Amino acid sequence: MLAILESLPKAIEFGLLFAFLSLGVYITFRILDFPDLTVDGSFTTGGAIAAVMITHGYSPWLSTVAAFGGGCAAGAVTGLLHTKGRINGLLSGILMMIALYSINLRIMGVPNVSLLGEPTIFSSGVSPMLISAVGAVVVKLLIDLFFRTDLGLSLRATGDNARMIRSFGVNTDNSKMLGISLSNGLVAISGALFAQYGGFADNSQGIGMIVIGLASVIIGEAIFGTRTIFWATLAAVFGAVFYWIVYTVALESEWLRLEASDMKMITALIVIVALVIPTAQRALKQRSVARRRSAELAGMAADTEHGGGR
Amino acid sequence: MLELRHVSKLFFAGTADEKIALAKINLSLKPGDFVTVIGSNGAGKSTLMNVISGVLTPDAGEVLIDGAAVHLLPEYRRSRWIGRVFQDPMAGTAPHMTIEENLAMAYKRGKPRGLQLGVTRAKRAFFQEQLARLNLGLHTRLRAKVGQLSGGERQALSLLMATFTEPQILLLDEHTAALDPSRAELVTRLTESIVREMKLTTLMVTHNMEQAIRLGNRLIMMDKGRIILDIDESRKKDLTVEQLLREFERISGHKMADDRVVFG
């Protein structure tokens, strides 16, 4: 129990690093209704760009911004494949993810770049939790604001009713590309922060990130709801934090006997359960409503017959 | 205002299912014309709408708006001239966005969209004023999600969104067909008053014969991808549904086959 409490701050820190990933996945998965698997590649791209730039003497902040740019570029290519190339959405993401595996290796030159002894945005003495918390909140608020602009509204409508927004003059191919690009930029920020926090960038760092992102978004939605964009992005940020708390508790608890290597399966299970439950609930509810209404209607019919007999 | 020259459209070209949707259509609308379009199943009415709005590109011929050829432009670029209401009440609005957000998107029809705030205080007041004209109480529900509205309310909102920016051309594709009779009547009344007030050049496809005769200043009848009858205002005034049907049979050589047709 004590071990769990001691590891909580670390879990929260982790969660805040991953809040950007979660916000990115929210944009593609919920706003654009586009399940984007580029994430596993672009997360690593972010870490790779940041690590290589930092080891070459660039400022860690500039390196993180460059990582954002790299993620945006990767997302833009996925968007191009999907819209102009007319390739199925899932497949465009998978293709880009695989291509990024080679590209990331090219960026780093070696499979693993160490940042030990290098300056990072966390080496300034300010607590990592504060830095990532402020960063996550600022980005969350910027996203909220963006989705209330004319451009942001057209992006949301592209996911909600593409036919309608086309009839009002929006090139939905462009808005999809913009959304996917922005999303992967955010994911790459998480990758860059994660590499700086952990002290290394690795070519396999991004594996399973899409599922962690989905789990975070879904957990957050379950807690905070999605009434408005404000609440939905808040849910994404806190969903990431809750995910890592759950992760830590599951890993530290003695009777569960879970290994770190089991966690990908646990994460997948969380997503599966979260996706299945709402559908099952809806079906059950509909059936009970239908049954009740049929009974009511049958009752009314019986009443009329009775009344007619008098 | 709107002109179609020898416009043809073929579906499934070169296959066993090949079908002529539009066969060398010529049509010219003057500014302020309100034309109703009727015809049997598969006559090409919806294809006509889609070729004008840019959902489909004609295989041959030209579409001109205000003298400019637009038939090669994609749909999103033609929207600066065209406002559109679809048959499906769900099609014209974004259900998970609020009424004011939907109106803000429609407000920018055909214009570049940047990083200005979509709903400002000034616009909200304008939206309220516009919504009040519908007499549905929607002006008090600006922040309600459109998905919570009924089909009739959504269609009235779609109509407002398509028209309040005064497009050069308004396309109505059986926009009352999916509504129950009282709601359909309401949307029809709104259409009539909005089109008259703004003097919009309008093309309206309908299944309701009586409506086709009563509304607008011109009626065209389509069959097998052709315009087979074109009736102007003076002749339309005294027209009856029976006359229209008889005329259809005489020209086309077959009965009006339409499972949804309403005689009024």
Coordinates of C-alpha atoms in Angstrom, one line a residue:
Chain A
M1 CA 0.0 0.0 0.0
L2 CA 2.8 2.3 1.0
A3 CA 4.6 1.5 -2.3
I4 CA 1.5 2.6 -4.2
L5 CA 1.2 5.9 -2.4
E6 CA 4.9 6.6 -2.9
S7 CA 4.6 6.0 -6.6
L8 CA 1.6 8.2 -7.1
P9 CA 3.4 11.5 -7.8
K10 CA 5.4 9.7 -10.5
A11 CA 2.1 8.4 -12.0
I12 CA 0.7 11.9 -12.1
E13 CA 3.8 13.2 -13.7
F14 CA 3.6 10.5 -16.3
G15 CA 0.0 11.2 -16.9
L16 CA 0.7 14.9 -17.5
L17 CA 3.5 14.0 -20.0
F18 CA 0.9 11.9 -21.8
A19 CA -1.8 14.5 -21.7
F20 CA -0.6 15.8 -25.1
L21 CA -0.9 12.4 -26.6
S22 CA -4.4 12.1 -25.2
L23 CA -5.4 15.5 -26.6
G24 CA -4.0 14.5 -30.0
V25 CA -5.9 11.2 -30.0
Y26 CA -9.0 13.0 -28.9
I27 CA -8.8 15.2 -32.0
T28 CA -8.6 12.4 -34.5
F29 CA -10.7 9.8 -32.7
R30 CA -13.5 12.0 -31.4
I31 CA -13.5 15.2 -33.4
L32 CA -12.6 13.8 -36.9
D33 CA -14.0 10.3 -36.2
F34 CA -10.8 9.0 -37.7
P35 CA -8.9 6.2 -35.9
D36 CA -5.3 7.2 -36.6
L37 CA -2.6 4.6 -36.0
T38 CA 0.2 7.0 -37.1
V39 CA 0.5 7.8 -33.4
D40 CA 2.8 4.8 -32.6
G41 CA 5.3 6.2 -35.1
S42 CA 4.9 9.9 -34.5
F43 CA 5.3 9.5 -30.7
T44 CA 8.8 8.1 -31.5
T45 CA 9.4 10.8 -34.1
G46 CA 8.9 13.4 -31.4
G47 CA 11.4 11.7 -29.0
A48 CA 13.9 11.2 -31.8
I49 CA 13.9 14.8 -33.1
A50 CA 14.1 16.2 -29.5
A51 CA 16.9 13.8 -28.5
V52 CA 19.0 14.4 -31.6
M53 CA 18.6 18.1 -31.5
I54 CA 19.5 18.3 -27.7
T55 CA 22.6 16.1 -28.2
H56 CA 23.6 18.5 -30.9
G57 CA 23.5 21.4 -28.6
Y58 CA 20.0 23.0 -29.4
S59 CA 17.8 24.3 -26.7
P60 CA 15.5 21.7 -25.2
W61 CA 12.5 24.0 -25.7
L62 CA 13.3 24.6 -29.4
S63 CA 13.8 20.9 -29.8
T64 CA 10.4 20.2 -28.4
V65 CA 8.8 22.7 -30.7
A66 CA 10.7 21.1 -33.6
A67 CA 9.3 17.7 -32.5
F68 CA 5.8 19.2 -32.7
G69 CA 6.6 20.2 -36.3
G70 CA 7.9 16.7 -37.1
G71 CA 4.7 15.1 -35.8
C72 CA 2.6 17.6 -37.8
A73 CA 4.5 16.6 -41.0
A74 CA 4.0 12.9 -40.3
G75 CA 0.3 13.5 -39.7
A76 CA 0.0 15.5 -42.9
V77 CA 1.3 12.6 -44.9
T78 CA -1.2 10.2 -43.3
G79 CA -3.9 12.8 -44.2
L80 CA -2.6 13.0 -47.8
L81 CA -2.7 9.2 -48.1
H82 CA -6.2 9.1 -46.8
T83 CA -7.8 12.0 -48.7
K84 CA -5.9 12.4 -52.0
G85 CA -4.7 8.8 -52.2
R86 CA -8.2 7.5 -51.2
I87 CA -6.6 4.9 -49.0
N88 CA -8.7 3.5 -46.2
G89 CA -8.1 5.5 -42.9
L90 CA -6.8 2.6 -40.8
L91 CA -4.5 1.5 -43.5
S92 CA -3.1 5.0 -44.2
G93 CA -2.2 5.2 -40.5
I94 CA -0.6 1.7 -40.5
L95 CA 1.4 2.5 -43.6
M96 CA 2.7 5.8 -42.1
M97 CA 3.5 4.1 -38.8
I98 CA 5.7 1.5 -40.6
A99 CA 7.4 4.1 -42.7
L100 CA 8.1 6.2 -39.6
Y101 CA 9.9 3.2 -38.1
S102 CA 12.6 3.6 -40.7
I103 CA 12.4 7.4 -40.7
N104 CA 12.9 7.6 -37.0
L105 CA 16.0 5.3 -37.2
R106 CA 17.3 7.7 -39.9
I107 CA 16.7 10.7 -37.6
M108 CA 18.5 9.1 -34.7
G109 CA 21.2 7.2 -36.7
V110 CA 21.2 4.5 -33.9
P111 CA 18.2 2.8 -32.3
N112 CA 18.8 4.5 -28.9
V113 CA 20.0 8.0 -28.1
S114 CA 20.9 8.7 -24.5
L115 CA 20.2 12.1 -23.0
L116 CA 22.2 11.5 -19.7
G117 CA 24.0 14.6 -18.7
E118 CA 22.3 16.7 -21.4
P119 CA 20.1 19.7 -20.5
T120 CA 16.4 19.0 -20.8
I121 CA 13.3 21.1 -20.1
F122 CA 13.1 19.2 -16.8
S123 CA 16.7 20.0 -15.7
S124 CA 16.0 23.6 -14.8
G125 CA 15.2 22.8 -11.2
V126 CA 11.4 23.5 -11.6
S127 CA 9.5 20.3 -10.8
P128 CA 8.6 18.3 -13.8
M129 CA 5.1 18.0 -12.6
L130 CA 4.6 21.8 -12.6
I131 CA 6.1 22.2 -16.1
S132 CA 4.0 19.5 -17.7
A133 CA 0.9 20.5 -15.8
V134 CA 1.2 24.2 -17.0
G135 CA 2.0 23.0 -20.5
A136 CA -0.9 20.6 -20.7
V137 CA -3.4 23.2 -19.4
V138 CA -2.1 25.9 -21.8
V139 CA -2.4 23.6 -24.7
K140 CA -5.8 22.4 -23.6
L141 CA -7.1 26.0 -23.5
L142 CA -5.6 26.8 -26.8
I143 CA -7.3 23.8 -28.4
D144 CA -10.6 24.9 -26.8
L145 CA -10.2 28.3 -28.3
F146 CA -9.2 26.9 -31.7
F147 CA -12.3 24.8 -31.9
R148 CA -14.5 27.9 -31.4
T149 CA -12.9 29.7 -34.4
D150 CA -14.4 29.5 -37.9
L151 CA -11.6 27.2 -38.9
G152 CA -12.1 25.0 -35.8
L153 CA -15.8 24.9 -36.3
S154 CA -15.3 23.6 -39.8
L155 CA -13.0 20.9 -38.5
R156 CA -15.6 19.7 -36.0
A157 CA -18.3 19.7 -38.7
T158 CA -16.0 17.7 -41.0
G159 CA -16.1 14.9 -38.4
D160 CA -19.8 15.5 -37.5
N161 CA -21.4 15.9 -41.0
A162 CA -18.9 16.2 -43.8
R163 CA -21.6 16.5 -46.5
M164 CA -23.2 19.5 -44.8
I165 CA -20.0 21.4 -44.3
R166 CA -18.9 20.7 -47.9
S167 CA -22.2 22.3 -49.0
F168 CA -21.1 25.4 -47.1
G169 CA -17.8 25.7 -48.9
V170 CA -15.3 23.7 -46.8
N171 CA -12.8 21.5 -48.5
T172 CA -13.1 18.5 -46.1
D173 CA -9.9 16.9 -47.4
N174 CA -8.0 19.9 -46.2
S175 CA -9.7 20.0 -42.8
K176 CA -9.0 16.3 -42.3
M177 CA -5.4 16.8 -43.1
L178 CA -5.2 19.8 -40.8
G179 CA -6.8 17.8 -37.9
I180 CA -4.6 14.7 -38.4
S181 CA -1.5 16.9 -38.6
L182 CA -2.3 18.8 -35.5
S183 CA -3.1 15.6 -33.6
N184 CA 0.3 14.0 -34.5
G185 CA 2.1 17.2 -33.6
L186 CA 0.6 17.0 -30.1
V187 CA 1.5 13.3 -29.9
A188 CA 5.1 14.1 -30.9
I189 CA 5.3 16.7 -28.0
S190 CA 4.4 13.8 -25.6
G191 CA 7.2 11.8 -27.3
A192 CA 9.7 14.6 -26.9
L193 CA 8.7 15.1 -23.2
F194 CA 8.8 11.4 -22.5
A195 CA 12.3 11.1 -24.0
Q196 CA 13.6 14.1 -21.9
Y197 CA 11.9 12.8 -18.8
G198 CA 13.3 9.3 -19.2
G199 CA 16.7 10.4 -20.4
F200 CA 16.7 8.5 -23.7
A201 CA 14.9 8.2 -27.0
D202 CA 14.4 4.7 -28.3
N203 CA 13.1 3.5 -31.6
S204 CA 10.5 1.2 -30.0
Q205 CA 9.2 3.9 -27.5
G206 CA 6.0 4.5 -29.5
I207 CA 4.7 0.9 -29.5
G208 CA 1.2 0.7 -28.1
M209 CA 0.8 4.5 -27.7
I210 CA -2.4 4.7 -29.8
V211 CA -4.1 2.3 -27.3
I212 CA -2.8 4.3 -24.3
G213 CA -4.2 7.4 -26.0
L214 CA -7.6 5.8 -26.6
A215 CA -7.7 4.4 -23.1
S216 CA -7.0 7.9 -21.7
V217 CA -9.6 9.6 -23.8
I218 CA -12.2 6.9 -22.9
I219 CA -11.5 6.9 -19.2
G220 CA -11.6 10.7 -19.1
E221 CA -14.9 10.8 -20.9
A222 CA -16.4 8.2 -18.5
I223 CA -15.4 10.6 -15.6
F224 CA -16.0 14.0 -17.0
G225 CA -18.5 13.5 -19.8
T226 CA -18.3 15.4 -23.1
R227 CA -21.0 18.0 -23.0
T228 CA -18.8 20.7 -24.5
I229 CA -15.3 20.9 -26.0
F230 CA -14.1 22.4 -22.8
W231 CA -15.1 19.3 -20.8
A232 CA -14.0 16.9 -23.5
T233 CA -10.4 18.2 -23.6
L234 CA -10.3 18.4 -19.8
A235 CA -11.4 14.8 -19.8
A236 CA -8.6 13.9 -22.2
V237 CA -6.0 15.6 -19.9
F238 CA -7.3 14.0 -16.7
G239 CA -8.0 10.7 -18.5
A240 CA -4.2 10.4 -19.2
V241 CA -3.5 11.1 -15.5
F242 CA -6.1 8.5 -14.3
Y243 CA -4.8 6.0 -16.8
W244 CA -1.3 6.2 -15.3
I245 CA -2.6 6.1 -11.8
V246 CA -4.6 2.9 -12.6
Y247 CA -1.5 1.6 -14.4
T248 CA 0.7 2.2 -11.4
V249 CA -1.8 0.8 -8.9
A250 CA -2.3 -2.4 -11.0
L251 CA 1.5 -2.8 -11.3
E252 CA 2.3 -2.1 -7.6
S253 CA -0.5 -4.2 -6.1
E254 CA 1.0 -7.4 -4.7
W255 CA -2.0 -9.7 -5.2
L256 CA -2.4 -8.9 -8.9
R257 CA 1.1 -10.1 -9.6
L258 CA 1.3 -8.1 -12.9
E259 CA 4.5 -7.5 -14.8
A260 CA 5.2 -4.4 -16.7
S261 CA 5.0 -6.5 -19.9
D262 CA 1.3 -7.4 -19.0
M263 CA 0.3 -3.7 -19.2
K264 CA -0.3 -3.6 -22.9
M265 CA -2.9 -6.3 -22.6
I266 CA -4.5 -4.5 -19.6
T267 CA -4.6 -1.3 -21.6
A268 CA -6.2 -3.1 -24.6
L269 CA -8.8 -4.7 -22.2
I270 CA -9.7 -1.2 -20.8
V271 CA -10.3 0.0 -24.3
I272 CA -12.3 -3.1 -25.3
V273 CA -14.5 -2.9 -22.2
A274 CA -15.0 0.9 -22.7
L275 CA -16.0 0.4 -26.3
V276 CA -18.3 -2.6 -25.7
I277 CA -20.2 -1.4 -22.6
P278 CA -21.9 1.7 -24.1
T279 CA -23.1 -0.3 -27.2
A280 CA -24.5 -3.1 -25.0
Q281 CA -26.1 -0.6 -22.6
R282 CA -27.9 1.1 -25.5
A283 CA -29.2 -2.1 -26.9
L284 CA -30.5 -3.2 -23.5
K285 CA -32.1 0.1 -22.8
Q286 CA -33.8 0.2 -26.2
R287 CA -35.2 -3.3 -25.7
S288 CA -36.6 -2.4 -22.3
V289 CA -38.2 0.8 -23.6
A290 CA -39.7 -1.1 -26.6
R291 CA -41.0 -3.8 -24.2
R292 CA -42.6 -1.2 -21.9
R293 CA -44.2 0.7 -24.8
S294 CA -45.6 -2.5 -26.4
A295 CA -47.1 -3.4 -23.0
E296 CA -48.6 0.1 -22.7
L297 CA -50.0 0.1 -26.2
A298 CA -51.5 -3.4 -25.6
G299 CA -53.0 -2.1 -22.4
M300 CA -54.6 0.8 -24.2
A301 CA -56.0 -1.5 -26.8
A302 CA -57.5 -3.7 -24.1
D303 CA -59.1 -0.7 -22.5
T304 CA -60.7 0.5 -25.6
E305 CA -62.2 -2.9 -26.3
H306 CA -63.5 -3.0 -22.7
G307 CA -65.0 0.5 -23.2
G308 CA -66.6 -0.5 -26.5
G309 CA -68.4 -3.3 -24.8
R310 CA -70.5 -1.1 -22.6
Chain B
M1 CA -28.6 33.6 -63.5
L2 CA -28.3 29.8 -63.8
E3 CA -27.9 28.2 -67.2
L4 CA -27.4 24.5 -68.2
R5 CA -26.2 23.9 -71.8
H6 CA -26.4 20.4 -73.2
V7 CA -25.7 18.8 -69.9
S8 CA -25.4 15.0 -69.9
K9 CA -24.6 12.5 -67.2
L10 CA -24.2 8.8 -67.5
F11 CA -24.1 6.4 -64.6
F12 CA -22.1 3.1 -64.6
A13 CA -20.8 4.1 -68.1
G14 CA -19.6 1.1 -70.1
T15 CA -21.2 -1.6 -67.9
A16 CA -24.4 -3.6 -68.2
D17 CA -26.1 -1.3 -65.7
E18 CA -25.4 1.8 -67.8
K19 CA -28.1 4.4 -67.3
I20 CA -28.7 7.8 -68.8
A21 CA -29.4 10.1 -65.8
L22 CA -29.3 13.4 -67.8
A23 CA -29.6 13.6 -71.6
K24 CA -28.5 16.9 -73.1
I25 CA -30.4 19.1 -70.6
N26 CA -30.9 22.8 -71.5
L27 CA -32.3 25.0 -68.8
S28 CA -32.1 28.7 -68.1
L29 CA -33.3 30.5 -65.0
K30 CA -33.7 34.3 -64.8
P31 CA -32.9 36.1 -61.6
G32 CA -35.7 35.6 -59.1
D33 CA -37.2 32.6 -60.9
F34 CA -38.8 30.0 -58.6
V35 CA -38.9 26.7 -60.6
T36 CA -40.6 23.6 -59.3
V37 CA -39.4 20.2 -60.7
I38 CA -41.5 17.1 -60.8
G39 CA -41.0 13.7 -62.5
S40 CA -41.2 10.0 -62.0
N41 CA -38.7 7.8 -60.2
G42 CA -35.3 7.9 -61.8
A43 CA -36.2 10.9 -64.0
G44 CA -32.9 12.6 -63.1
K45 CA -34.2 15.3 -60.7
S46 CA -31.7 14.6 -58.0
T47 CA -28.9 14.2 -60.6
L48 CA -29.9 17.6 -61.9
M49 CA -29.4 19.1 -58.4
N50 CA -26.1 17.3 -57.9
V51 CA -24.7 18.5 -61.3
I52 CA -25.6 22.1 -60.4
S53 CA -24.3 21.9 -56.9
G54 CA -21.1 20.1 -57.9
V55 CA -21.6 16.8 -56.1
L56 CA -21.4 15.3 -59.6
T57 CA -19.4 16.5 -62.6
P58 CA -21.4 16.4 -65.9
D59 CA -19.9 14.1 -68.6
A60 CA -20.7 16.7 -71.2
G61 CA -22.1 20.2 -71.4
E62 CA -21.8 23.3 -69.3
V63 CA -23.2 24.8 -66.1
L64 CA -23.1 28.6 -65.9
I65 CA -23.8 30.7 -62.9
D66 CA -24.0 34.5 -63.6
G67 CA -22.3 33.8 -67.0
A68 CA -19.3 32.0 -65.4
A69 CA -18.7 28.3 -66.2
V70 CA -18.7 26.4 -62.9
H71 CA -19.2 22.7 -64.0
L72 CA -15.6 21.8 -63.4
L73 CA -15.4 23.3 -59.9
P74 CA -15.7 21.0 -56.9
E75 CA -18.7 21.3 -54.7
Y76 CA -17.0 23.3 -51.9
R77 CA -16.0 26.0 -54.4
R78 CA -19.5 26.4 -55.9
S79 CA -21.0 27.0 -52.5
R80 CA -20.3 30.7 -52.7
W81 CA -23.2 30.9 -55.1
I82 CA -25.4 28.1 -54.0
G83 CA -27.4 27.4 -50.9
R84 CA -28.8 23.9 -50.5
V85 CA -31.4 21.9 -48.5
F86 CA -31.4 18.1 -48.6
Q87 CA -34.3 15.7 -48.3
D88 CA -32.9 14.1 -45.2
P89 CA -33.4 16.5 -42.2
M90 CA -30.2 15.0 -40.7
A91 CA -28.1 16.0 -43.7
G92 CA -28.2 19.8 -43.5
T93 CA -26.9 20.3 -40.0
A94 CA -24.2 19.0 -37.6
P95 CA -26.0 17.2 -34.8
H96 CA -23.3 17.3 -32.1
M97 CA -22.8 21.1 -32.5
T98 CA -25.0 23.8 -31.1
I99 CA -27.6 25.8 -33.1
E100 CA -25.5 28.9 -32.9
E101 CA -22.4 27.0 -34.1
N102 CA -24.3 25.6 -37.0
L103 CA -25.5 29.1 -37.9
A104 CA -21.9 30.5 -37.6
M105 CA -20.7 27.9 -40.1
A106 CA -23.5 28.6 -42.5
Y107 CA -22.8 32.4 -42.1
K108 CA -19.4 31.8 -43.6
R109 CA -20.8 30.0 -46.7
G110 CA -18.2 30.1 -49.5
K111 CA -15.9 32.5 -47.6
P112 CA -12.4 31.8 -46.2
R113 CA -12.4 30.5 -42.7
G114 CA -9.6 31.7 -40.4
L115 CA -8.9 32.0 -36.7
Q116 CA -11.7 34.5 -35.9
L117 CA -14.1 33.5 -33.2
G118 CA -17.1 31.7 -34.9
V119 CA -19.8 32.9 -32.6
T120 CA -19.4 36.5 -31.5
R121 CA -21.9 38.6 -29.6
A122 CA -22.9 40.6 -32.7
K123 CA -23.5 37.4 -34.7
R124 CA -25.4 35.9 -31.8
A125 CA -27.9 38.8 -31.9
F126 CA -28.2 38.4 -35.6
F127 CA -28.8 34.7 -35.3
Q128 CA -31.5 35.2 -32.7
E129 CA -33.3 37.6 -34.9
Q130 CA -33.1 35.2 -37.8
L131 CA -34.3 32.2 -35.8
A132 CA -37.2 34.2 -34.4
R133 CA -38.6 34.5 -37.9
L134 CA -39.1 30.7 -37.9
N135 CA -41.6 31.0 -35.0
L136 CA -40.4 27.7 -33.5
G137 CA -38.9 29.1 -30.3
L138 CA -35.4 28.2 -31.5
H139 CA -34.1 31.7 -30.8
T140 CA -34.2 30.8 -27.1
R141 CA -32.2 27.6 -27.6
L142 CA -29.1 28.9 -29.3
R143 CA -26.8 26.6 -27.2
A144 CA -28.8 23.5 -27.6
K145 CA -27.2 20.7 -29.7
V146 CA -29.0 20.4 -33.0
G147 CA -29.3 16.6 -32.5
Q148 CA -31.9 17.3 -29.9
L149 CA -34.2 19.0 -32.3
S150 CA -37.1 17.3 -34.1
G151 CA -36.9 16.5 -37.8
G152 CA -39.1 19.5 -38.7
E153 CA -37.1 21.9 -36.5
R154 CA -33.9 20.6 -38.1
Q155 CA -35.2 21.1 -41.6
A156 CA -36.4 24.6 -40.8
L157 CA -33.0 25.4 -39.4
S158 CA -31.4 23.9 -42.5
L159 CA -33.6 26.1 -44.7
L160 CA -32.6 29.2 -42.7
M161 CA -28.9 28.2 -42.8
A162 CA -29.1 27.8 -46.6
T163 CA -30.8 31.1 -47.2
F164 CA -29.9 33.8 -44.6
T165 CA -26.7 34.6 -46.5
E166 CA -28.8 35.2 -49.7
P167 CA -27.2 32.8 -52.1
Q168 CA -27.5 33.5 -55.9
I169 CA -29.2 30.1 -56.3
L170 CA -31.2 28.0 -53.8
L171 CA -31.5 24.3 -54.5
L172 CA -34.3 22.4 -52.6
D173 CA -34.1 18.6 -53.1
E174 CA -37.5 17.3 -51.8
H175 CA -36.8 19.0 -48.6
T176 CA -40.2 18.4 -47.2
A177 CA -40.6 14.7 -48.3
A178 CA -39.3 13.2 -45.1
L179 CA -41.5 15.2 -42.7
D180 CA -45.0 14.5 -41.4
P181 CA -47.7 16.5 -43.2
S182 CA -48.1 19.3 -40.6
R183 CA -44.3 19.8 -40.4
A184 CA -44.0 19.6 -44.2
E185 CA -46.6 22.3 -44.5
L186 CA -44.7 24.5 -42.0
V187 CA -41.4 24.1 -43.9
T188 CA -43.2 24.8 -47.2
R189 CA -44.7 28.0 -45.8
L190 CA -41.3 29.1 -44.6
T191 CA -39.8 28.3 -47.9
E192 CA -42.4 30.3 -49.7
S193 CA -42.0 33.4 -47.5
I194 CA -38.2 33.3 -47.5
V195 CA -37.9 32.9 -51.3
R196 CA -40.3 35.6 -51.9
E197 CA -38.8 38.0 -49.4
M198 CA -35.2 37.6 -50.6
K199 CA -36.2 37.1 -54.3
L200 CA -33.9 34.0 -54.4
T201 CA -33.5 32.2 -57.7
T202 CA -34.8 28.8 -56.7
L203 CA -35.0 25.2 -58.1
M204 CA -37.2 23.0 -56.0
V205 CA -37.7 19.2 -56.6
T206 CA -40.9 17.9 -55.1
H207 CA -43.2 14.9 -55.1
N208 CA -46.2 16.9 -54.2
M209 CA -48.0 17.8 -57.4
E210 CA -50.3 20.3 -55.8
Q211 CA -47.3 22.0 -54.2
A212 CA -45.5 22.0 -57.6
I213 CA -48.4 23.9 -59.1
R214 CA -49.1 26.2 -56.3
L215 CA -45.5 27.3 -55.6
G216 CA -43.1 29.3 -57.8
N217 CA -43.5 30.9 -61.2
R218 CA -42.5 28.0 -63.5
L219 CA -42.9 24.2 -63.5
I220 CA -40.7 21.7 -65.3
M221 CA -41.4 18.0 -65.6
M222 CA -38.6 15.5 -66.2
D223 CA -38.6 11.9 -67.5
K224 CA -35.7 9.6 -68.3
G225 CA -33.1 12.4 -68.0
R226 CA -35.0 14.9 -70.2
I227 CA -37.1 17.9 -69.5
I228 CA -40.4 16.9 -71.2
L229 CA -42.6 19.8 -70.1
D230 CA -41.9 23.4 -69.2
I231 CA -44.8 25.5 -68.0
D232 CA -44.6 29.2 -67.5
E233 CA -46.4 31.4 -64.9
S234 CA -49.4 32.3 -67.0
R235 CA -50.2 28.6 -67.9
K236 CA -49.3 27.4 -64.4
K237 CA -52.0 29.4 -62.7
D238 CA -55.0 27.5 -64.1
L239 CA -53.2 24.1 -64.1
T240 CA -54.8 21.2 -62.2
V241 CA -53.1 18.0 -60.9
E242 CA -55.3 15.9 -63.3
Q243 CA -54.2 18.0 -66.3
L244 CA -50.6 17.7 -65.3
L245 CA -50.8 13.9 -65.0
R246 CA -52.6 13.6 -68.4
E247 CA -50.0 15.8 -70.0
F248 CA -47.3 13.6 -68.5
E249 CA -48.8 10.4 -70.0
R250 CA -49.4 12.0 -73.3
I251 CA -45.8 13.2 -73.8
S252 CA -43.9 10.4 -72.1
G253 CA -46.2 7.6 -73.3
H254 CA -46.4 5.9 -69.9
K255 CA -48.1 6.5 -66.5
M256 CA -46.4 8.6 -63.8
A257 CA -44.7 5.9 -61.9
D258 CA -43.8 7.1 -58.5
D259 CA -44.3 5.3 -55.2
R260 CA -44.2 8.5 -53.2
V261 CA -46.1 10.9 -55.4
V262 CA -48.6 13.1 -53.6
F263 CA -51.4 14.5 -55.6
G264 CA -52.2 17.2 -53.1

